[in-house]
Amino acid sequence: MYLSIVVPCMNEEDGIDALVTRLSLITAKWKQQAEIILVDDGSSDGTWREIEAACKTSAQVVGIKLSANRGHQIALTAGLKAAKGERIMMIDADLQDPPELMTDMMFMMDRGFDVVYGRRIERQGETIFKRATAHLFYRVLNALSDISIPRDTGDFRLVNRKTLDAVLEMPERARFIRGMFAWAGFKQVGIEYVRAPRETGETKYPLRKMIRFSIDAMTAFSTKPLKLATRLSFVSLFIAALMAVYVFRSLILFQTAPGWASVVLAVAFFSGVQLLTLGILGEYVGRLYIEAKKRPLYFVSEELRSNAPIAAKLTA
Ligand code: UDP
Ligand code: MG
């Protein structure tokens, strides 16, 4: 079985050597044909030089250099497109995720799963802030989106050819790859592991990128924020109705300042109407957005065909 390992690398010059050595050990153990695809995502250090060196020493290594920094998810996509394997593994260059877990992943795939992802039960060497925000991110994302995206996972996963082809059919630009694999819908399973600290270098996800990444993810898998105005408008109109009762009661029972009743009612009612019309716009914009993505409507998981001639089937 042909295996592809795809690794996006940005400014990882100190880690490439160790990475290739460790991955080669695993592919050697598996005695399978394999390729290790290293994608240089517009690095400004010597990452590409290291990749070139690795290509010279190991026949398994394939180097792909992007013209500029396009971000982790696009770099990963470039590697996935180039992959030729029947099974494809995705892993970060910093060896925070143990590639040795692949043995278990392959085992699960042999048992019929299409996607085996790693689930972090512990993150070592990461700040409390990063852990807390990541924790929150997966919970909010799941509350917002219509599909279930596995929590506390990264892009560390093994997928088969069928699932990869499905995901590659999705042409969208804002790519949240772990969500796209979940959305594709094939048989998935998680394996728990402890995430180690980075071997070399430092994180390429500063707060700014993390925020952009989460907004990409939430908008890619949910139009609920757009529809928020509709919900608020119902609340607002309900409050306006309650206020109308109160205002008329005050008008009849007490002396009120002239003009008070009409102003209060107008403000309450028209804020409700405004939110409602905004919400209606949101509903349309949301649908336009989904349509504009041009995602495939469905993927076929298996296909069974009977070889019997049609006439025989009819009489059976
Ligand atoms: N990465 C990339 N392009 C980027 C940012 C990151 O290719 O613009 C790669 C990086 O080299 C690493 C992986 O994506 O292999 C994950 O990044 P990192 O380890 O910094 O993220 P963290 O583990 O801190 O969330
Ligand atoms: Mg990392």
Short mmCIF file of C-alpha atoms and ligand atoms in Angstrom, two decimals:
data_model
loop_
_atom_site.label_atom_id
_atom_site.label_comp_id
_atom_site.label_asym_id
_atom_site.label_seq_id
_atom_site.Cartn_x
_atom_site.Cartn_y
_atom_site.Cartn_z
CA MET A 1 0.00 0.00 0.00
CA TYR A 2 1.32 3.36 -1.00
CA LEU A 3 1.50 5.86 1.85
CA SER A 4 1.88 9.63 1.61
CA ILE A 5 2.91 11.82 4.52
CA VAL A 6 2.20 15.51 4.03
CA VAL A 7 3.95 18.15 6.12
CA PRO A 8 3.47 21.92 5.79
CA CYS A 9 6.64 23.77 6.85
CA MET A 10 7.14 27.45 7.50
CA ASN A 11 10.45 28.58 8.97
CA GLU A 12 11.25 25.13 10.32
CA GLU A 13 14.90 24.86 9.17
CA ASP A 14 16.12 23.40 12.47
CA GLY A 15 13.50 20.68 12.49
CA ILE A 16 13.50 19.25 8.96
CA ASP A 17 16.40 16.86 9.50
CA ALA A 18 14.94 15.31 12.66
CA LEU A 19 11.51 15.20 11.05
CA VAL A 20 12.66 13.30 7.97
CA THR A 21 14.73 10.90 10.08
CA ARG A 22 11.81 10.10 12.35
CA LEU A 23 9.30 9.71 9.55
CA SER A 24 11.69 7.52 7.54
CA LEU A 25 12.10 5.20 10.53
CA ILE A 26 8.37 4.69 10.61
CA THR A 27 7.91 4.16 6.90
CA ALA A 28 10.85 1.71 6.97
CA LYS A 29 9.15 -0.23 9.76
CA TRP A 30 5.99 -0.43 7.74
CA LYS A 31 7.90 -1.80 4.75
CA GLN A 32 5.51 0.04 2.52
CA GLN A 33 6.12 2.28 -0.38
CA ALA A 34 5.94 5.80 0.90
CA GLU A 35 6.54 9.42 0.06
CA ILE A 36 7.18 12.28 2.47
CA ILE A 37 5.88 15.52 0.98
CA LEU A 38 7.42 18.62 2.53
CA VAL A 39 5.70 21.85 1.54
CA ASP A 40 7.68 25.02 2.08
CA ASP A 41 5.12 27.71 2.79
CA GLY A 42 7.15 30.76 1.75
CA SER A 43 9.72 30.40 4.51
CA SER A 44 12.15 33.23 5.07
CA ASP A 45 14.83 31.02 6.65
CA GLY A 46 16.75 28.04 5.28
CA THR A 47 13.78 25.64 5.25
CA TRP A 48 13.91 25.10 1.48
CA ARG A 49 17.65 24.47 1.58
CA GLU A 50 17.01 21.79 4.21
CA ILE A 51 14.23 20.27 2.12
CA GLU A 52 16.50 20.17 -0.94
CA ALA A 53 19.16 18.44 1.13
CA ALA A 54 16.59 15.92 2.36
CA CYS A 55 15.48 15.22 -1.24
CA LYS A 56 19.10 14.43 -2.14
CA THR A 57 19.62 11.98 0.70
CA SER A 58 16.26 10.25 0.66
CA ALA A 59 14.38 9.04 -2.38
CA GLN A 60 11.14 9.18 -0.41
CA VAL A 61 11.20 12.92 0.07
CA VAL A 62 9.26 15.19 -2.26
CA GLY A 63 9.75 18.95 -1.90
CA ILE A 64 7.16 21.53 -2.91
CA LYS A 65 7.93 25.22 -2.61
CA LEU A 66 5.08 27.71 -2.63
CA SER A 67 5.72 31.07 -4.24
CA ALA A 68 4.86 32.94 -1.04
CA ASN A 69 3.48 32.36 2.43
CA ARG A 70 -0.12 31.27 1.99
CA GLY A 71 -0.82 29.93 5.45
CA HIS A 72 -0.88 26.53 7.08
CA GLN A 73 -4.17 25.30 5.57
CA ILE A 74 -3.30 26.25 1.99
CA ALA A 75 0.19 24.76 2.31
CA LEU A 76 -1.40 21.57 3.57
CA THR A 77 -3.82 21.59 0.62
CA ALA A 78 -0.91 21.95 -1.81
CA GLY A 79 0.72 18.87 -0.27
CA LEU A 80 -2.53 16.91 -0.31
CA LYS A 81 -3.05 17.68 -3.99
CA ALA A 82 0.41 16.35 -4.77
CA ALA A 83 -0.03 13.18 -2.70
CA LYS A 84 -0.23 9.94 -4.67
CA GLY A 85 -0.81 7.51 -1.82
CA GLU A 86 -3.78 5.28 -1.13
CA ARG A 87 -3.54 6.42 2.47
CA ILE A 88 -2.42 9.88 3.40
CA MET A 89 -1.16 11.17 6.71
CA MET A 90 -1.02 14.85 7.69
CA ILE A 91 1.35 16.01 10.37
CA ASP A 92 3.00 19.27 11.53
CA ALA A 93 6.71 19.77 11.04
CA ASP A 94 7.43 20.46 14.71
CA LEU A 95 6.87 16.86 15.86
CA GLN A 96 4.39 17.93 18.54
CA ASP A 97 2.22 15.06 17.36
CA PRO A 98 3.92 11.66 17.65
CA PRO A 99 4.20 10.13 14.15
CA GLU A 100 4.52 6.73 15.85
CA LEU A 101 0.77 6.92 16.46
CA MET A 102 0.47 6.05 12.80
CA THR A 103 0.73 2.37 13.70
CA ASP A 104 -2.54 2.63 15.62
CA MET A 105 -4.07 4.82 12.93
CA MET A 106 -3.27 2.27 10.21
CA PHE A 107 -4.76 -0.44 12.39
CA MET A 108 -8.03 1.46 12.77
CA MET A 109 -8.13 2.12 9.04
CA ASP A 110 -7.71 -1.59 8.38
CA ARG A 111 -10.86 -2.05 10.42
CA GLY A 112 -12.83 0.04 7.99
CA PHE A 113 -12.54 3.66 9.10
CA ASP A 114 -12.00 6.27 6.40
CA VAL A 115 -10.53 8.95 8.66
CA VAL A 116 -8.53 8.42 11.84
CA TYR A 117 -7.73 11.63 13.66
CA GLY A 118 -5.61 12.31 16.71
CA ARG A 119 -7.35 13.83 19.69
CA ARG A 120 -5.22 15.73 22.19
CA ILE A 121 -6.03 14.83 25.75
CA GLU A 122 -3.14 16.92 27.03
CA ARG A 123 -1.04 19.70 25.56
CA GLN A 124 2.43 19.96 26.99
CA GLY A 125 4.58 23.05 26.73
CA GLU A 126 1.81 25.35 25.58
CA THR A 127 0.69 28.42 27.47
CA ILE A 128 -2.46 28.36 29.59
CA PHE A 129 -3.80 31.07 27.29
CA LYS A 130 -3.36 28.93 24.18
CA ARG A 131 -4.90 25.91 25.86
CA ALA A 132 -7.87 27.88 27.19
CA THR A 133 -8.59 29.63 23.89
CA ALA A 134 -8.28 26.37 21.94
CA HIS A 135 -10.65 24.68 24.39
CA LEU A 136 -13.19 27.48 24.04
CA PHE A 137 -12.78 27.59 20.26
CA TYR A 138 -13.86 23.97 19.71
CA ARG A 139 -16.87 24.36 21.99
CA VAL A 140 -18.14 27.58 20.36
CA LEU A 141 -17.50 26.13 16.90
CA ASN A 142 -19.59 23.06 17.67
CA ALA A 143 -22.40 25.13 19.16
CA LEU A 144 -22.51 27.24 16.01
CA SER A 145 -22.07 24.72 13.25
CA ASP A 146 -24.58 22.21 11.97
CA ILE A 147 -22.11 19.36 11.70
CA SER A 148 -20.11 17.87 14.53
CA ILE A 149 -16.45 18.80 14.22
CA PRO A 150 -14.31 16.63 16.49
CA ARG A 151 -13.06 18.59 19.48
CA ASP A 152 -9.43 19.09 20.44
CA THR A 153 -8.06 17.79 17.18
CA GLY A 154 -5.56 19.32 14.84
CA ASP A 155 -4.75 18.39 11.30
CA PHE A 156 -2.91 15.31 12.53
CA ARG A 157 -4.84 12.52 10.83
CA LEU A 158 -4.74 9.57 8.47
CA VAL A 159 -7.24 9.54 5.63
CA ASN A 160 -7.87 7.23 2.72
CA ARG A 161 -7.91 8.16 -0.95
CA LYS A 162 -11.69 8.27 -1.19
CA THR A 163 -12.01 10.85 1.60
CA LEU A 164 -9.10 12.93 0.37
CA ASP A 165 -10.56 13.11 -3.14
CA ALA A 166 -13.85 14.26 -1.61
CA VAL A 167 -12.19 17.05 0.33
CA LEU A 168 -10.11 18.11 -2.66
CA GLU A 169 -13.35 18.58 -4.58
CA MET A 170 -14.25 21.45 -2.27
CA PRO A 171 -13.01 24.55 -4.02
CA GLU A 172 -13.40 27.08 -1.22
CA ARG A 173 -10.58 29.47 -0.41
CA ALA A 174 -11.06 29.86 3.33
CA ARG A 175 -10.09 26.32 4.17
CA PHE A 176 -10.59 24.82 7.60
CA ILE A 177 -9.33 21.39 6.71
CA ARG A 178 -10.23 19.46 9.86
CA GLY A 179 -13.82 20.71 9.48
CA MET A 180 -13.88 19.78 5.81
CA PHE A 181 -12.93 16.19 6.61
CA ALA A 182 -15.69 16.10 9.22
CA TRP A 183 -18.16 17.59 6.73
CA ALA A 184 -17.23 15.03 4.05
CA GLY A 185 -18.97 12.64 6.39
CA PHE A 186 -17.21 9.33 5.91
CA LYS A 187 -16.54 6.92 8.77
CA GLN A 188 -14.34 8.66 11.31
CA VAL A 189 -12.71 7.72 14.57
CA GLY A 190 -10.36 9.47 17.00
CA ILE A 191 -7.32 8.18 18.85
CA GLU A 192 -6.29 10.00 22.01
CA TYR A 193 -2.72 11.13 22.56
CA VAL A 194 -0.64 13.56 24.55
CA ARG A 195 0.65 16.51 22.55
CA ALA A 196 4.33 17.14 23.20
CA PRO A 197 6.04 20.53 23.27
CA ARG A 198 7.64 21.78 20.06
CA GLU A 199 11.01 20.11 19.31
CA THR A 200 12.52 23.22 17.71
CA GLY A 201 11.53 26.74 16.76
CA GLU A 202 8.46 28.52 18.01
CA THR A 203 4.77 28.52 17.21
CA LYS A 204 3.76 29.99 13.85
CA TYR A 205 0.32 30.82 15.21
CA PRO A 206 0.51 34.13 17.02
CA LEU A 207 -2.75 35.54 18.44
CA ARG A 208 -3.49 37.48 15.25
CA LYS A 209 -3.38 34.34 13.10
CA MET A 210 -5.32 32.34 15.69
CA ILE A 211 -8.17 34.86 15.59
CA ARG A 212 -8.27 34.86 11.80
CA PHE A 213 -8.19 31.07 11.79
CA SER A 214 -11.15 30.85 14.19
CA ILE A 215 -13.20 33.37 12.23
CA ASP A 216 -12.47 31.41 9.03
CA ALA A 217 -13.58 28.21 10.73
CA MET A 218 -16.78 29.61 12.19
CA THR A 219 -17.89 31.41 9.07
CA ALA A 220 -17.01 28.40 6.90
CA PHE A 221 -19.23 26.05 8.86
CA SER A 222 -22.00 28.25 10.16
CA THR A 223 -24.25 31.04 9.00
CA LYS A 224 -25.81 31.30 12.45
CA PRO A 225 -24.10 34.62 13.30
CA LEU A 226 -25.77 36.09 10.20
CA LYS A 227 -29.13 34.93 11.40
CA LEU A 228 -28.64 36.33 14.87
CA ALA A 229 -30.59 39.47 13.90
CA THR A 230 -33.69 37.38 13.18
CA ARG A 231 -33.64 35.89 16.67
CA LEU A 232 -32.95 39.24 18.30
CA SER A 233 -35.84 40.76 16.37
CA PHE A 234 -38.29 38.27 17.89
CA VAL A 235 -37.06 39.13 21.37
CA SER A 236 -37.23 42.82 20.56
CA LEU A 237 -40.76 42.65 19.13
CA PHE A 238 -41.93 40.63 22.11
CA ILE A 239 -40.53 43.27 24.48
CA ALA A 240 -42.21 45.98 22.36
CA ALA A 241 -45.57 44.21 22.80
CA LEU A 242 -45.09 44.03 26.58
CA MET A 243 -44.15 47.69 26.63
CA ALA A 244 -47.26 48.59 24.65
CA VAL A 245 -49.41 47.12 27.42
CA TYR A 246 -47.46 49.07 30.05
CA VAL A 247 -47.57 52.30 28.05
CA PHE A 248 -51.35 52.19 27.48
CA ARG A 249 -51.91 51.37 31.11
CA SER A 250 -49.82 54.38 32.16
CA LEU A 251 -51.60 56.58 29.61
CA ILE A 252 -55.00 55.71 31.03
CA LEU A 253 -54.18 55.53 34.74
CA PHE A 254 -51.59 58.27 35.21
CA GLN A 255 -50.68 61.64 33.87
CA THR A 256 -47.78 61.04 31.48
CA ALA A 257 -45.60 63.64 29.78
CA PRO A 258 -47.03 64.51 26.35
CA GLY A 259 -45.38 62.56 23.57
CA TRP A 260 -43.85 59.97 25.93
CA ALA A 261 -46.08 57.08 24.90
CA SER A 262 -45.62 57.52 21.17
CA VAL A 263 -41.84 57.91 21.43
CA VAL A 264 -41.39 54.83 23.61
CA LEU A 265 -43.60 52.70 21.41
CA ALA A 266 -42.01 53.91 18.19
CA VAL A 267 -38.48 53.19 19.46
CA ALA A 268 -39.36 49.72 20.74
CA PHE A 269 -41.35 48.71 17.68
CA PHE A 270 -39.02 50.06 15.02
CA SER A 271 -35.88 48.57 16.56
CA GLY A 272 -37.66 45.26 16.31
CA VAL A 273 -38.58 45.90 12.70
CA GLN A 274 -35.02 46.94 11.86
CA LEU A 275 -33.56 43.80 13.36
CA LEU A 276 -36.10 41.71 11.51
CA THR A 277 -35.23 43.20 8.13
CA LEU A 278 -31.52 42.82 8.91
CA GLY A 279 -32.21 39.22 9.79
CA ILE A 280 -34.03 38.63 6.50
CA LEU A 281 -31.01 40.05 4.67
CA GLY A 282 -28.86 37.73 6.75
CA GLU A 283 -30.90 34.72 5.68
CA TYR A 284 -30.39 35.58 2.01
CA VAL A 285 -26.72 36.50 2.35
CA GLY A 286 -26.15 33.25 4.25
CA ARG A 287 -27.68 31.22 1.44
CA LEU A 288 -25.74 33.14 -1.20
CA TYR A 289 -22.59 32.41 0.74
CA ILE A 290 -23.28 28.68 0.93
CA GLU A 291 -24.14 28.57 -2.78
CA ALA A 292 -21.07 30.58 -3.74
CA LYS A 293 -18.86 27.92 -2.18
CA LYS A 294 -19.96 25.44 -4.87
CA ARG A 295 -19.31 22.48 -2.64
CA PRO A 296 -20.25 19.11 -4.09
CA LEU A 297 -23.73 18.04 -3.04
CA TYR A 298 -22.78 14.56 -1.84
CA PHE A 299 -20.06 11.95 -1.83
CA VAL A 300 -20.65 8.28 -2.48
CA SER A 301 -19.26 6.15 0.30
CA GLU A 302 -19.64 2.76 -1.35
CA GLU A 303 -21.20 1.50 -4.51
CA LEU A 304 -22.61 -1.95 -4.97
CA ARG A 305 -23.62 -3.29 -8.33
CA SER A 306 -25.22 -6.53 -9.11
CA ASN A 307 -23.77 -8.28 -12.15
CA ALA A 308 -26.99 -10.08 -12.91
CA PRO A 309 -28.72 -9.09 -16.14
CA ILE A 310 -31.76 -6.85 -15.78
CA ALA A 311 -34.26 -9.52 -16.86
CA ALA A 312 -33.04 -11.93 -14.19
CA LYS A 313 -33.40 -9.20 -11.57
CA LEU A 314 -36.99 -8.55 -12.56
CA THR A 315 -38.03 -12.16 -12.25
CA ALA A 316 -36.16 -12.76 -9.00
N1 UDP B 1 2.69 26.55 9.09
C1 UDP B 1 2.70 26.86 7.72
N2 UDP B 1 2.35 28.12 7.33
C2 UDP B 1 1.99 29.10 8.23
C3 UDP B 1 1.95 28.75 9.61
C4 UDP B 1 2.31 27.47 9.99
O1 UDP B 1 3.01 26.01 6.89
O2 UDP B 1 1.70 30.22 7.81
C5 UDP B 1 3.06 25.17 9.51
C6 UDP B 1 4.15 25.08 10.55
O3 UDP B 1 5.43 25.04 9.95
C7 UDP B 1 3.81 23.77 11.26
C8 UDP B 1 2.30 23.72 11.17
O4 UDP B 1 1.93 24.61 10.13
O5 UDP B 1 4.33 22.64 10.59
C9 UDP B 1 1.60 24.10 12.46
O6 UDP B 1 2.08 25.32 12.96
P1 UDP B 1 2.49 25.50 14.48
O7 UDP B 1 3.19 24.30 14.97
O8 UDP B 1 3.25 26.78 14.61
O9 UDP B 1 1.07 25.65 15.18
P2 UDP B 1 0.73 25.24 16.69
O10 UDP B 1 1.14 23.83 16.88
O11 UDP B 1 1.50 26.18 17.56
O12 UDP B 1 -0.74 25.45 16.79
MG MG B 2 2.94 23.10 16.52
#
